[in-house]
PDB file of C-alpha atoms in Angstrom:
ATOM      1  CA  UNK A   1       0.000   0.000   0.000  1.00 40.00           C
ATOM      2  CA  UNK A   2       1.360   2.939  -0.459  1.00 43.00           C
ATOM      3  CA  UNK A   3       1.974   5.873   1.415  1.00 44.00           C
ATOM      4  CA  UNK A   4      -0.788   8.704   0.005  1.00 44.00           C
ATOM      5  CA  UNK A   5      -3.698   7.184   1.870  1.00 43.00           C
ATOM      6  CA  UNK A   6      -2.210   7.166   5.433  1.00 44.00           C
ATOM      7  CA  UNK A   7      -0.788  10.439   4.584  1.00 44.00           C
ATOM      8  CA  UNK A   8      -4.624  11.033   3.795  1.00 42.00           C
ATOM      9  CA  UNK A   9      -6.306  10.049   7.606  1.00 43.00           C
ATOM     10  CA  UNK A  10      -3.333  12.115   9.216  1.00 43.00           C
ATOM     11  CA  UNK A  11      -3.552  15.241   7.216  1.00 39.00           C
ATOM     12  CA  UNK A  12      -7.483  14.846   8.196  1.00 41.00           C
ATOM     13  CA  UNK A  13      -6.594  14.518  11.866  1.00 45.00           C
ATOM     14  CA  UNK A  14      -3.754  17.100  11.833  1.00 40.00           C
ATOM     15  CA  UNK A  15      -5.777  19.652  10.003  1.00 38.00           C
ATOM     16  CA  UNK A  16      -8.305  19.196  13.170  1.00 41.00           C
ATOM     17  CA  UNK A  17      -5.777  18.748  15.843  1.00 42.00           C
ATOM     18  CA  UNK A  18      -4.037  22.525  14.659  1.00 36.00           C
ATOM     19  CA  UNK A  19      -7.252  23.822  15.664  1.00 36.00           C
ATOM     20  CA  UNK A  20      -8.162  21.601  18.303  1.00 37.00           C
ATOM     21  CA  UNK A  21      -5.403  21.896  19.876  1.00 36.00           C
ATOM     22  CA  UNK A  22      -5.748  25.553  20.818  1.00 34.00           C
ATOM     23  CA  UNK A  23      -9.425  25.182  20.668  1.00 33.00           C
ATOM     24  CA  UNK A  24     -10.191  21.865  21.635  1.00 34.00           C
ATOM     25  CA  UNK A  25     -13.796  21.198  20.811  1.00 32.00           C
ATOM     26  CA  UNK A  26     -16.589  19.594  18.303  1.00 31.00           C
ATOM     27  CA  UNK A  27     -19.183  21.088  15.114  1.00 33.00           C
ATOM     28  CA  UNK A  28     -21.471  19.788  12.701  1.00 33.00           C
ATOM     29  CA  UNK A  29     -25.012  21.367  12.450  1.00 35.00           C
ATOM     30  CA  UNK A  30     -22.531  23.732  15.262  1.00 34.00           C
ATOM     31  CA  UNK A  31     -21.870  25.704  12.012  1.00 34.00           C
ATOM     32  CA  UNK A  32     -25.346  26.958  11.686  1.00 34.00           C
ATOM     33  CA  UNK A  33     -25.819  27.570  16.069  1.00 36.00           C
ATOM     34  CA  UNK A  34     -21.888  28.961  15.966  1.00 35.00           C
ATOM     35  CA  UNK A  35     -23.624  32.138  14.421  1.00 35.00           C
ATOM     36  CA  UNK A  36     -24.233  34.950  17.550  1.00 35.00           C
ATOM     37  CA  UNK A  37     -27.135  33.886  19.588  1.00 39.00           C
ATOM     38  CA  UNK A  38     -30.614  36.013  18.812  1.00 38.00           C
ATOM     39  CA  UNK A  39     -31.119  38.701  20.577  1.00 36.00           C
ATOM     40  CA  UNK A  40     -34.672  37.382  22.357  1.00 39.00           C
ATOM     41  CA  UNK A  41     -32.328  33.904  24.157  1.00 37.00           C
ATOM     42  CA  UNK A  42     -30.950  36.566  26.277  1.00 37.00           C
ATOM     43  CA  UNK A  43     -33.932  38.004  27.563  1.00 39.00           C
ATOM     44  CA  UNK A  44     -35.634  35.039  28.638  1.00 43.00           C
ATOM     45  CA  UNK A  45     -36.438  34.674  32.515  1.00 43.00           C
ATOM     46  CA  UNK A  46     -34.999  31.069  33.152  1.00 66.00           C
ATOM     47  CA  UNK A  47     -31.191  32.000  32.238  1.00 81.00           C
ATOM     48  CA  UNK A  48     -29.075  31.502  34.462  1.00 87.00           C
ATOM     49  CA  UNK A  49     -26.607  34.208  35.827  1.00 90.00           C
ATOM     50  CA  UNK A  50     -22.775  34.191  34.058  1.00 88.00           C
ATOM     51  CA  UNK A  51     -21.356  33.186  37.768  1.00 92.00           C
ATOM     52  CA  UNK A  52     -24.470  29.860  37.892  1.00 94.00           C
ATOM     53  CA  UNK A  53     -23.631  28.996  34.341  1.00 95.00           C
ATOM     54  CA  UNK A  54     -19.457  29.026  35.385  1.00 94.00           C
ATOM     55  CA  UNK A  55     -20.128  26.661  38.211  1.00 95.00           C
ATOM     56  CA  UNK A  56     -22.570  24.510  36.115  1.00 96.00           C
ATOM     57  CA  UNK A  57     -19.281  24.161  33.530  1.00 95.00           C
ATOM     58  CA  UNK A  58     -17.207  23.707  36.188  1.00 95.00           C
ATOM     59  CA  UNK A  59     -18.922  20.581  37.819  1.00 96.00           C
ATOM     60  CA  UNK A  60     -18.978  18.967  34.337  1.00 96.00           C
ATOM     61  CA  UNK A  61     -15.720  19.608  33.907  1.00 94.00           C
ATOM     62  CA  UNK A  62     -14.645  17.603  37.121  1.00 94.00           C
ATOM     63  CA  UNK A  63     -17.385  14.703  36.594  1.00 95.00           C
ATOM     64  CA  UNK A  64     -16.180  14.519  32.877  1.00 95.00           C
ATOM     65  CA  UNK A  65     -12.350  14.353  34.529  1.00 93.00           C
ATOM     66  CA  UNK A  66     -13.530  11.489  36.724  1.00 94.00           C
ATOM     67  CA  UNK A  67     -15.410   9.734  34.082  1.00 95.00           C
ATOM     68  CA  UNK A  68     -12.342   9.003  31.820  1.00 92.00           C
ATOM     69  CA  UNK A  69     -14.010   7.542  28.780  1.00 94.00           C
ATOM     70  CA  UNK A  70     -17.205   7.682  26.713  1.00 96.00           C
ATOM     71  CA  UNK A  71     -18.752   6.474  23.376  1.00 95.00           C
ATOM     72  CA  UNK A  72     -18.592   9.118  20.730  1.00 95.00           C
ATOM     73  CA  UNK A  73     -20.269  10.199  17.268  1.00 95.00           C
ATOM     74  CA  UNK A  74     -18.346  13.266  15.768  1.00 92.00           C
ATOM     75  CA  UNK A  75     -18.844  15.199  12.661  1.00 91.00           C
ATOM     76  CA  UNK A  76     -15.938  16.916  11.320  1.00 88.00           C
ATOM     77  CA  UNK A  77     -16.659  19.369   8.162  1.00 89.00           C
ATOM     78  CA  UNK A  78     -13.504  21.500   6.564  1.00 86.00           C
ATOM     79  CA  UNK A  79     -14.202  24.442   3.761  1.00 85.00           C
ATOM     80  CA  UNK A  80     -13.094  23.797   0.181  1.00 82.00           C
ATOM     81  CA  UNK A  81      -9.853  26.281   0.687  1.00 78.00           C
ATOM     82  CA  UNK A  82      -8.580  23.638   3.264  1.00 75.00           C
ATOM     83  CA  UNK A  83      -7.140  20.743   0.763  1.00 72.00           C
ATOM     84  CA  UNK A  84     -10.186  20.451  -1.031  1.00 77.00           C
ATOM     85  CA  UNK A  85     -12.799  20.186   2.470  1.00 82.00           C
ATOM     86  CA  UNK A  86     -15.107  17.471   3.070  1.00 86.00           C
ATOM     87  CA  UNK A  87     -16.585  15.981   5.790  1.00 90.00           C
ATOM     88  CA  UNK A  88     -15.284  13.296   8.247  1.00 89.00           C
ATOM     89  CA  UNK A  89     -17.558  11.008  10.461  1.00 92.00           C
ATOM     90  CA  UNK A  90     -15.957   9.470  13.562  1.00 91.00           C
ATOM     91  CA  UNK A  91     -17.466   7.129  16.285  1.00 95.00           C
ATOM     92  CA  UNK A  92     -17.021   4.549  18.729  1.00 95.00           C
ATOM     93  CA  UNK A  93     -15.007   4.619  22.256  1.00 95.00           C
ATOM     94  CA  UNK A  94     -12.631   7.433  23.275  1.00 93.00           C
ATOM     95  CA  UNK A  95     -10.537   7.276  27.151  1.00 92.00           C
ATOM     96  CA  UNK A  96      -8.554  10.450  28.105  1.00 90.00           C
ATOM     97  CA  UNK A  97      -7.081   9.061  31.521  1.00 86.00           C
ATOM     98  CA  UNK A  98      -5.086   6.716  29.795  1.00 87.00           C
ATOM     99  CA  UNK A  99      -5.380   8.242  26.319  1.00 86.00           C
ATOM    100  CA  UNK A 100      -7.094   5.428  24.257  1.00 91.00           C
ATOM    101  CA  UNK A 101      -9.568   5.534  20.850  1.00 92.00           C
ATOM    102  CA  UNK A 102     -11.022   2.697  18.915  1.00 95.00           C
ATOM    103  CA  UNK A 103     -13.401   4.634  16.082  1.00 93.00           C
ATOM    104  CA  UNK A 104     -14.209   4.057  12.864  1.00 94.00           C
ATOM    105  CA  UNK A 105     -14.175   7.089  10.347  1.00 90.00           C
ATOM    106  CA  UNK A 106     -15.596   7.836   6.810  1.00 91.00           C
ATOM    107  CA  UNK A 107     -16.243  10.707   4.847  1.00 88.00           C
ATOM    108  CA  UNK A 108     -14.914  12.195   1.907  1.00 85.00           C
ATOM    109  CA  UNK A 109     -11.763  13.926   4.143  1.00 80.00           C
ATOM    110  CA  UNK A 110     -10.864   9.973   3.567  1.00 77.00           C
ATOM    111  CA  UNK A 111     -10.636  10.316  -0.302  1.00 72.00           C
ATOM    112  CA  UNK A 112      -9.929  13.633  -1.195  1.00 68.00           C
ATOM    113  CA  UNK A 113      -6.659  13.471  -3.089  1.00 65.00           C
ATOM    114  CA  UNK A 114      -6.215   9.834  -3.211  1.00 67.00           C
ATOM    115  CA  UNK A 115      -9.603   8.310  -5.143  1.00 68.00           C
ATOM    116  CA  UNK A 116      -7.821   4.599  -4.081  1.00 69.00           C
ATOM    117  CA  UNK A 117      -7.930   5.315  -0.101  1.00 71.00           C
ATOM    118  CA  UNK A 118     -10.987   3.507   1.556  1.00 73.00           C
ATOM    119  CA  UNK A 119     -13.902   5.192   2.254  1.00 77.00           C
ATOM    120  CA  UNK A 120     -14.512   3.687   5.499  1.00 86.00           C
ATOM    121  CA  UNK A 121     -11.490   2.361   8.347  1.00 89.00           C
ATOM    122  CA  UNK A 122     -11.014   1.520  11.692  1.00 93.00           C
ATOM    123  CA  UNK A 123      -8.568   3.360  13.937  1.00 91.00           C
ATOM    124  CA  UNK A 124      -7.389   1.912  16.945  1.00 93.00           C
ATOM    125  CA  UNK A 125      -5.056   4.152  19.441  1.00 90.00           C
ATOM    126  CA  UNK A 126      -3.259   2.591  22.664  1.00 90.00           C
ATOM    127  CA  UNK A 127      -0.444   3.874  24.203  1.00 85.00           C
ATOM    128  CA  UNK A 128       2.264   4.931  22.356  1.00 83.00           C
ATOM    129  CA  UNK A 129       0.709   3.471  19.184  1.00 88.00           C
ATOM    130  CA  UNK A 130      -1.835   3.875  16.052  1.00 88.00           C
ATOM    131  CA  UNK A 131      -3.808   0.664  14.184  1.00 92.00           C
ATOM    132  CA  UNK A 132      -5.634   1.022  11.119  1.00 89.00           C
ATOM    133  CA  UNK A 133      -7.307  -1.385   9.078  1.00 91.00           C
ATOM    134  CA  UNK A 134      -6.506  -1.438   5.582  1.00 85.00           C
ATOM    135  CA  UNK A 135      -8.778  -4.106   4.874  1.00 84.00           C
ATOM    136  CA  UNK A 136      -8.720  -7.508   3.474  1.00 82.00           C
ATOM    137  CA  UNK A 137      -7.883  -6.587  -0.180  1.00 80.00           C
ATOM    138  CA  UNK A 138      -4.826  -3.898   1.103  1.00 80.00           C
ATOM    139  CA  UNK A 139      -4.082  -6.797   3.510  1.00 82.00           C
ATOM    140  CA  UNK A 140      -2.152  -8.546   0.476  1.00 82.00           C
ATOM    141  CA  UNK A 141       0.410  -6.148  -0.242  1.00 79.00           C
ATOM    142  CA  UNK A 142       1.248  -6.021   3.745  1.00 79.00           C
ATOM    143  CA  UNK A 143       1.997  -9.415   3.875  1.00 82.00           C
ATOM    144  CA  UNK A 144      -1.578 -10.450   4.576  1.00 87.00           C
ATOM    145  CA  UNK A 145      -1.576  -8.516   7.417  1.00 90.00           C
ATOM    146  CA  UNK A 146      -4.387  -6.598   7.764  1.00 91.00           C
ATOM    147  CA  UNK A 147      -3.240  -3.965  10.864  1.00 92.00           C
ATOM    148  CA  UNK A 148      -0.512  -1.160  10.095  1.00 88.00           C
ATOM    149  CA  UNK A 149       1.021  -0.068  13.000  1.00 89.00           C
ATOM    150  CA  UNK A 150       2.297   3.720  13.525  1.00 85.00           C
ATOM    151  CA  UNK A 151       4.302   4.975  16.571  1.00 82.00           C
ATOM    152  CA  UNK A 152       3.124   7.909  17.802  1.00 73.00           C
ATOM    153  CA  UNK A 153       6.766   9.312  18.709  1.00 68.00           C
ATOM    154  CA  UNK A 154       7.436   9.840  15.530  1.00 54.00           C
ATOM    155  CA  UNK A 155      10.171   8.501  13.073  1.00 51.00           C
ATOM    156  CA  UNK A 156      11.709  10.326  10.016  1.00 49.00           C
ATOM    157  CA  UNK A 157       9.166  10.353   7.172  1.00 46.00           C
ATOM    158  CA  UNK A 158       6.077  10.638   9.934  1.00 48.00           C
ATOM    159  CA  UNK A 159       6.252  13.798  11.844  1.00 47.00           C
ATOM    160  CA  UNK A 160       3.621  15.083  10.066  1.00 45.00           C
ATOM    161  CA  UNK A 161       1.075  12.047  10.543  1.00 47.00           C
ATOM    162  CA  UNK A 162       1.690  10.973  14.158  1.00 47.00           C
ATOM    163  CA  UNK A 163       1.862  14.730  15.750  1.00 46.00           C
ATOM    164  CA  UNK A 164      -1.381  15.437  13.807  1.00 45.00           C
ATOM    165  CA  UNK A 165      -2.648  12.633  15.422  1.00 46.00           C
ATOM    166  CA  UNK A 166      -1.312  12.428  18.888  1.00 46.00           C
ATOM    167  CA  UNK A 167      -2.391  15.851  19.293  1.00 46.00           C
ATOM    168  CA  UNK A 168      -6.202  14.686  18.619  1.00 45.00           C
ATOM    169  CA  UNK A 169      -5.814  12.094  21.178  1.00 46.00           C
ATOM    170  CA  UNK A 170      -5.315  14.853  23.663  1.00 47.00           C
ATOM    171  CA  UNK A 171      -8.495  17.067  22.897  1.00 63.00           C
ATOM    172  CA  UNK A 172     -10.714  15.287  25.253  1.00 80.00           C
ATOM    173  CA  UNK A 173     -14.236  16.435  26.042  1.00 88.00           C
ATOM    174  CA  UNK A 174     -12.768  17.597  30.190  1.00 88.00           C
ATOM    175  CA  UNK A 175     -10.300  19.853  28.186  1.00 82.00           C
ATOM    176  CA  UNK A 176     -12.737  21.224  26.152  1.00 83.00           C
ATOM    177  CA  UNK A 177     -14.795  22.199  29.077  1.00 89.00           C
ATOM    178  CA  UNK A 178     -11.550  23.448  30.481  1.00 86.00           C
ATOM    179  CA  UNK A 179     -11.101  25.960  27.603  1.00 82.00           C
ATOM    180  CA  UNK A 180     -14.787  27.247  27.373  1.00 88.00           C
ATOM    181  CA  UNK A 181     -14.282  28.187  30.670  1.00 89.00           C
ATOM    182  CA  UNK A 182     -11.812  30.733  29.677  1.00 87.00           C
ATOM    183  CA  UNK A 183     -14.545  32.116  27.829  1.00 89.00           C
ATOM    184  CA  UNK A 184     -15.282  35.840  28.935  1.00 90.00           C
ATOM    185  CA  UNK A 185     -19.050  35.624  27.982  1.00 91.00           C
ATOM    186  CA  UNK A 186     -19.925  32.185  28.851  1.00 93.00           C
ATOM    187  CA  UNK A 187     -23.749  32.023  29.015  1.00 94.00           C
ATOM    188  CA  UNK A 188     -26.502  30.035  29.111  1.00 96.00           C
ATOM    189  CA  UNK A 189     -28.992  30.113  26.254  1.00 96.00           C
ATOM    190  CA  UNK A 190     -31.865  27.616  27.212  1.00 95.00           C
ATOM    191  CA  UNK A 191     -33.036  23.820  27.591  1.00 96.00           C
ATOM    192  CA  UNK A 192     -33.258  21.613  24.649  1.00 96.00           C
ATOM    193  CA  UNK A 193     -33.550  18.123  24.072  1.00 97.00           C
ATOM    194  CA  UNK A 194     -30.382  16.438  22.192  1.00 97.00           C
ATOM    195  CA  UNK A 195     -30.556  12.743  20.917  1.00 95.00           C
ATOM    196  CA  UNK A 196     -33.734  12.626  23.335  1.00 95.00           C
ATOM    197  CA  UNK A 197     -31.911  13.997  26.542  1.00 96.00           C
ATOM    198  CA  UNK A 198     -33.008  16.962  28.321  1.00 97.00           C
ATOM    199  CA  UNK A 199     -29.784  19.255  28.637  1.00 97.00           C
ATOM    200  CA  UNK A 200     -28.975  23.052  29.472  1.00 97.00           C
ATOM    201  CA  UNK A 201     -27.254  24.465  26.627  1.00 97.00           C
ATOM    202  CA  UNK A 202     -24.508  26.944  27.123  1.00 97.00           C
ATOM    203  CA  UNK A 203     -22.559  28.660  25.004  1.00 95.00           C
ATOM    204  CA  UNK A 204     -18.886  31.283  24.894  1.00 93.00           C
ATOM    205  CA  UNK A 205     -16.522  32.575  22.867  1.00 90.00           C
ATOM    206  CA  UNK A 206     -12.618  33.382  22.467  1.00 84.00           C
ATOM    207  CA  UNK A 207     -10.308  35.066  20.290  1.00 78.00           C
ATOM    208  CA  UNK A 208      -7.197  33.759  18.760  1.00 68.00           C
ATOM    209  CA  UNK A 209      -5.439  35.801  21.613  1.00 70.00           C
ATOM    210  CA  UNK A 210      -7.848  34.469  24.434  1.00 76.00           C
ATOM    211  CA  UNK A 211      -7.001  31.113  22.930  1.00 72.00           C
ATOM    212  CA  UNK A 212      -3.321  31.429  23.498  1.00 66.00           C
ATOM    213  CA  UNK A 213      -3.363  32.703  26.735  1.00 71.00           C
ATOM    214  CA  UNK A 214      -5.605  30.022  27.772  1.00 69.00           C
ATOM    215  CA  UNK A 215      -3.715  26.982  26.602  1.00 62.00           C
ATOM    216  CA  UNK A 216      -0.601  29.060  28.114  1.00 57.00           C
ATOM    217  CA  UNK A 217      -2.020  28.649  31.499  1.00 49.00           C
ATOM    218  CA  UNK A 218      -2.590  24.890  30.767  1.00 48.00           C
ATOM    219  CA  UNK A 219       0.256  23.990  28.826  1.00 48.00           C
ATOM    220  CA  UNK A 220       1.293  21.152  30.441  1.00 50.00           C
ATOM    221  CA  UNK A 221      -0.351  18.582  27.537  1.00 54.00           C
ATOM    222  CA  UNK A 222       2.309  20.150  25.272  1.00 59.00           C
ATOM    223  CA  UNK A 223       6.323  20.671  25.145  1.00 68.00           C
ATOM    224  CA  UNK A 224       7.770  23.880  24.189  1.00 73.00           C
ATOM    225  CA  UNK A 225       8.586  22.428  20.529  1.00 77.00           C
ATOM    226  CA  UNK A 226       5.025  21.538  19.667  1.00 66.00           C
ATOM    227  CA  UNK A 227       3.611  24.592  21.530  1.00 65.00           C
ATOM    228  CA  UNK A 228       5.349  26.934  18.976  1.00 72.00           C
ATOM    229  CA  UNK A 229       4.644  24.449  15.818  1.00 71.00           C
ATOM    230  CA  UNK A 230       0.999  24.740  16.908  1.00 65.00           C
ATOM    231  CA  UNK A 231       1.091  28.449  16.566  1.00 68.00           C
ATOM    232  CA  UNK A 232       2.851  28.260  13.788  1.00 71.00           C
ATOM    233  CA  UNK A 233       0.777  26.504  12.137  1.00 68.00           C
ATOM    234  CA  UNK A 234      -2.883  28.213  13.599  1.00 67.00           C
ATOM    235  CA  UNK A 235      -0.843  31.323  12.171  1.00 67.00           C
ATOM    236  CA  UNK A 236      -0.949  29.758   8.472  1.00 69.00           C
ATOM    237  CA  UNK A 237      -4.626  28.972   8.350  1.00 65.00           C
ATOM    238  CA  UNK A 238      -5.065  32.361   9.851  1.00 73.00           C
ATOM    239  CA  UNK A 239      -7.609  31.139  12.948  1.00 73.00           C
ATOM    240  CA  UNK A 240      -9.221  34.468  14.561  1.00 71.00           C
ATOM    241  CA  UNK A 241     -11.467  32.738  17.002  1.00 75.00           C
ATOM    242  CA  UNK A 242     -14.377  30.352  17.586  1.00 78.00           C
ATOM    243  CA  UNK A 243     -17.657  29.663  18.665  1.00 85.00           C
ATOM    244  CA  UNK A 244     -18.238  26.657  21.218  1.00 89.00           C
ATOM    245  CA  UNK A 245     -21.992  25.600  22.493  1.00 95.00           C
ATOM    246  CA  UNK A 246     -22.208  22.523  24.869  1.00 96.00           C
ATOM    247  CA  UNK A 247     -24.984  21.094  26.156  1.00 97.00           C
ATOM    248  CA  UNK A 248     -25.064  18.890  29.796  1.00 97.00           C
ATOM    249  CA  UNK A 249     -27.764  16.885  31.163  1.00 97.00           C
ATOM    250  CA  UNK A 250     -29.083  16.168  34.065  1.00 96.00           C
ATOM    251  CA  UNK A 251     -26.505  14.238  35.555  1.00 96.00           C
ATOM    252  CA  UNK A 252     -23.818  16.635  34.744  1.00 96.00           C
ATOM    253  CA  UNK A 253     -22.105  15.309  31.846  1.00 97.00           C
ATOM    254  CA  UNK A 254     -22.114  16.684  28.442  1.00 97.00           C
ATOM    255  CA  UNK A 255     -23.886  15.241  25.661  1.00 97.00           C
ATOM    256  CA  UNK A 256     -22.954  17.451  23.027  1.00 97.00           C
ATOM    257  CA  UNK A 257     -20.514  20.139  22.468  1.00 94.00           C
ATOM    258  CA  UNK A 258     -20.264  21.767  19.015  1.00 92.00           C
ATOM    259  CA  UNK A 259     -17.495  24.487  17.711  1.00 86.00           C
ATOM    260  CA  UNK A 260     -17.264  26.571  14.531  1.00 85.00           C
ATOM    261  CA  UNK A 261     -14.037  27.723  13.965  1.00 83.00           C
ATOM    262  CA  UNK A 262     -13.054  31.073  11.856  1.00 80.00           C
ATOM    263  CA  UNK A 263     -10.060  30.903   9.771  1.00 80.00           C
ATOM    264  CA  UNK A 264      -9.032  33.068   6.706  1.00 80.00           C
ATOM    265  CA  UNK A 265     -10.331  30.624   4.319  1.00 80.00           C
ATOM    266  CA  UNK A 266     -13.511  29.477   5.933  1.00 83.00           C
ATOM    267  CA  UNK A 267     -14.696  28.063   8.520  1.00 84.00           C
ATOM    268  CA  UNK A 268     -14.222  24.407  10.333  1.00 85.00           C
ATOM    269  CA  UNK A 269     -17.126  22.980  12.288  1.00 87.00           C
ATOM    270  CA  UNK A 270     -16.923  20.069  14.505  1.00 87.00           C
ATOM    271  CA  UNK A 271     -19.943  18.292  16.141  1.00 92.00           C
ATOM    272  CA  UNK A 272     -19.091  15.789  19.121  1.00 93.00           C
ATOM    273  CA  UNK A 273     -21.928  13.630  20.526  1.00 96.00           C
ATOM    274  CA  UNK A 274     -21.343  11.971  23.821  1.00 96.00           C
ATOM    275  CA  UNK A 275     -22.641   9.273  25.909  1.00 96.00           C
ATOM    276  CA  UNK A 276     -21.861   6.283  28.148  1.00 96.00           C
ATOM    277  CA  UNK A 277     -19.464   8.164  30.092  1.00 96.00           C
ATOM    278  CA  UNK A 278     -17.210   5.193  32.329  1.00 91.00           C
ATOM    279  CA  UNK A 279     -14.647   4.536  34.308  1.00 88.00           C
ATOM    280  CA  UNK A 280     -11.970   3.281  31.644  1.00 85.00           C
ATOM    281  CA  UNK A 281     -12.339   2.496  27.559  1.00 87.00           C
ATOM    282  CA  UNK A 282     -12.565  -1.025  26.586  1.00 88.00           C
ATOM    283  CA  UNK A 283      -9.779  -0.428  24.116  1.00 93.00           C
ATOM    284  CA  UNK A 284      -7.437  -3.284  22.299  1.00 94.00           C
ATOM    285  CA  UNK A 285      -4.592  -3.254  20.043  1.00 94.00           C
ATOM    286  CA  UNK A 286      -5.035  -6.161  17.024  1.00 94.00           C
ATOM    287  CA  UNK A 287      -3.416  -9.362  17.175  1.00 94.00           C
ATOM    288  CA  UNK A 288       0.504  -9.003  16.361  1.00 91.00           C
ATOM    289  CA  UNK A 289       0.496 -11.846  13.852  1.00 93.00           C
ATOM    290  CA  UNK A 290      -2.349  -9.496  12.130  1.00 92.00           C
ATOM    291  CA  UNK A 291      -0.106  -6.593  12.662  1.00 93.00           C
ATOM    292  CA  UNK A 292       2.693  -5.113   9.783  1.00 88.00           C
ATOM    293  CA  UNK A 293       4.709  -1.782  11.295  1.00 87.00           C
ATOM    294  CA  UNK A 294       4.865   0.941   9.209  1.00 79.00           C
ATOM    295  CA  UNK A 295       8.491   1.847  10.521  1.00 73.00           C
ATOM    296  CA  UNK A 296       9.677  -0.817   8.914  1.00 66.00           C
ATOM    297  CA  UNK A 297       8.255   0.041   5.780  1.00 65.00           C
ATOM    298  CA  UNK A 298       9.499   3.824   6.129  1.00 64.00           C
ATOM    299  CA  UNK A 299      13.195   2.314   6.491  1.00 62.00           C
ATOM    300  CA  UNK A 300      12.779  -0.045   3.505  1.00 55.00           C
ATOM    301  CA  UNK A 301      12.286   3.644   1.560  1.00 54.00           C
ATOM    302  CA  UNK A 302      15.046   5.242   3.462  1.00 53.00           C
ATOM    303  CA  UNK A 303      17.267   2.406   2.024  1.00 53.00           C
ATOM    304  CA  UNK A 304      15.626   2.454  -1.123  1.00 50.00           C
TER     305      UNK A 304
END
């Protein structure tokens, strides 16, 4: 198999993590609610004061923390200026205390570029490693192997791939909280029923600049080197700020939190549905006799 369609799935990720990793959140129909909330949702009686709605976030944010995994259905949708745009759907089982995934994904974002990538594949993260399925028909030029293997430290030929992707496996829905609480108009806009829960949405805002001094205070997910290649790279895509509405239920979790982010070429939006929020993910890496490492294929091109 060659190397254009797993270039593909972590140019799709990275593209996401850059932003998510200073803004750390989800979209989908979140592009159309990202838009400045009518004037009338501010004036109804039943909102709650900016200091209720902080504690509200607040609360989630620690039983979110404690909770450590959930199953989850997100929607990622890029504009046409960003490598063509598309959409990317993403669900299954994601932990954030250990970091762990096991999603499948599909979407054009899968395709565009490379008409011979699959449209659909299962990602598996663990530890200091990535799985994908290629499938049974790739499966025959890896050796009938149908798992390739990609350390997330990164080897020469890489970079670009795993620190895409490791940074998506930090953006976890108790960071995300963590942000909008930076947020200096955090509010709360009304109840609404999402995927047939009753939940309080709330919603805030931040600059680019509110953004960075925000993850500044909360750097401690990223080293000094991938700190300024972040910004670096937000500075390319020209992100000036984003919209993020989240919605918690009763028990205090959220069930939805949706972002749309402004860049100079358009804007990203990003729609995360969660529930069954647990203890720990139920997350597996494949068989090793199914397994074929892509470092080894990197160094048979290095000697090549």
């Amino acid at each position: 198999m060659g190397m254009t369609a797993w270039k593909r799935a972590g140019v799709s990720l990275t593209a996401v993590a850059v932003i998510a990793g200073v803004a750390g959140c989800q979209d989908g129909d979140g592009g159309k609610k990202a838009a400045p909330a009518p004037a009338k949702a501010t004036a109804e009686p039943q909102l709650q004061s900016h200091e209720a709605v902080t504690k509200v976030i607040q609360a989630a944010y620690k039983k979110t923390s404690a909770a450590k995994s959930a199953k989850i259905r997100m929607t990622i949708t890029m504009p046409a200026a960003m490598d063509g745009g598309g959409t990317m759907e993403m669900t299954g089982v994601q932990g954030w205390d250990p970091a762990a995934m096991d999603i499948t994904m599909k979407g054009s974002l899968m395709t565009v570029g490379d008409p011979d990538a699959p449209e659909q594949m299962r990602m598996i993260m663990l530890g200091d490693a990535m799985y994908m399925d290629v499938g049974a028909e790739r499966a025959a030029e890896l050796d009938g192997k149908r798992w390739m293997k990609v350390g997330l430290k990164g080897q020469k030929g890489q970079e670009d791939l795993t620190g895409g992707l490791q940074s998506s496996m930090n953006q976890d829905p108790a960071q995300q909280l963590a942000l909008l609480l930076e947020s200096p108009n955090l509010k709360h806009i009304g109840a609404e029923k999402i995927n047939g829960v009753q939940a309080q949405h709330y919603k805030g805002t931040l600059s680019f600049e509110q953004m960075l001094d925000a993850n500044k205070a909360k750097s401690a997910t990223l080293s000094k080197e991938e700190r300024e290649k972040l910004i670096a790279n937000v500075g390319k895509i020209g992100l000036k700020g984003y919209d993020t509405d989240v919605w918690v239920d009763a028990a205090g979790y959220p069930v939805r939190m949706v972002v749309g982010m402004t860049t100079a070429v358009g804007t990203v939006h990003m729609k995360g549905d969660y529930t069954d929020y647990g203890p720990k993910a139920t997350v597996e890496a494949p068989p090793a006799k199914d397994t074929y490492d892509l470092s080894e294929m990197l160094k048979g091109l290095d000697q090549s």
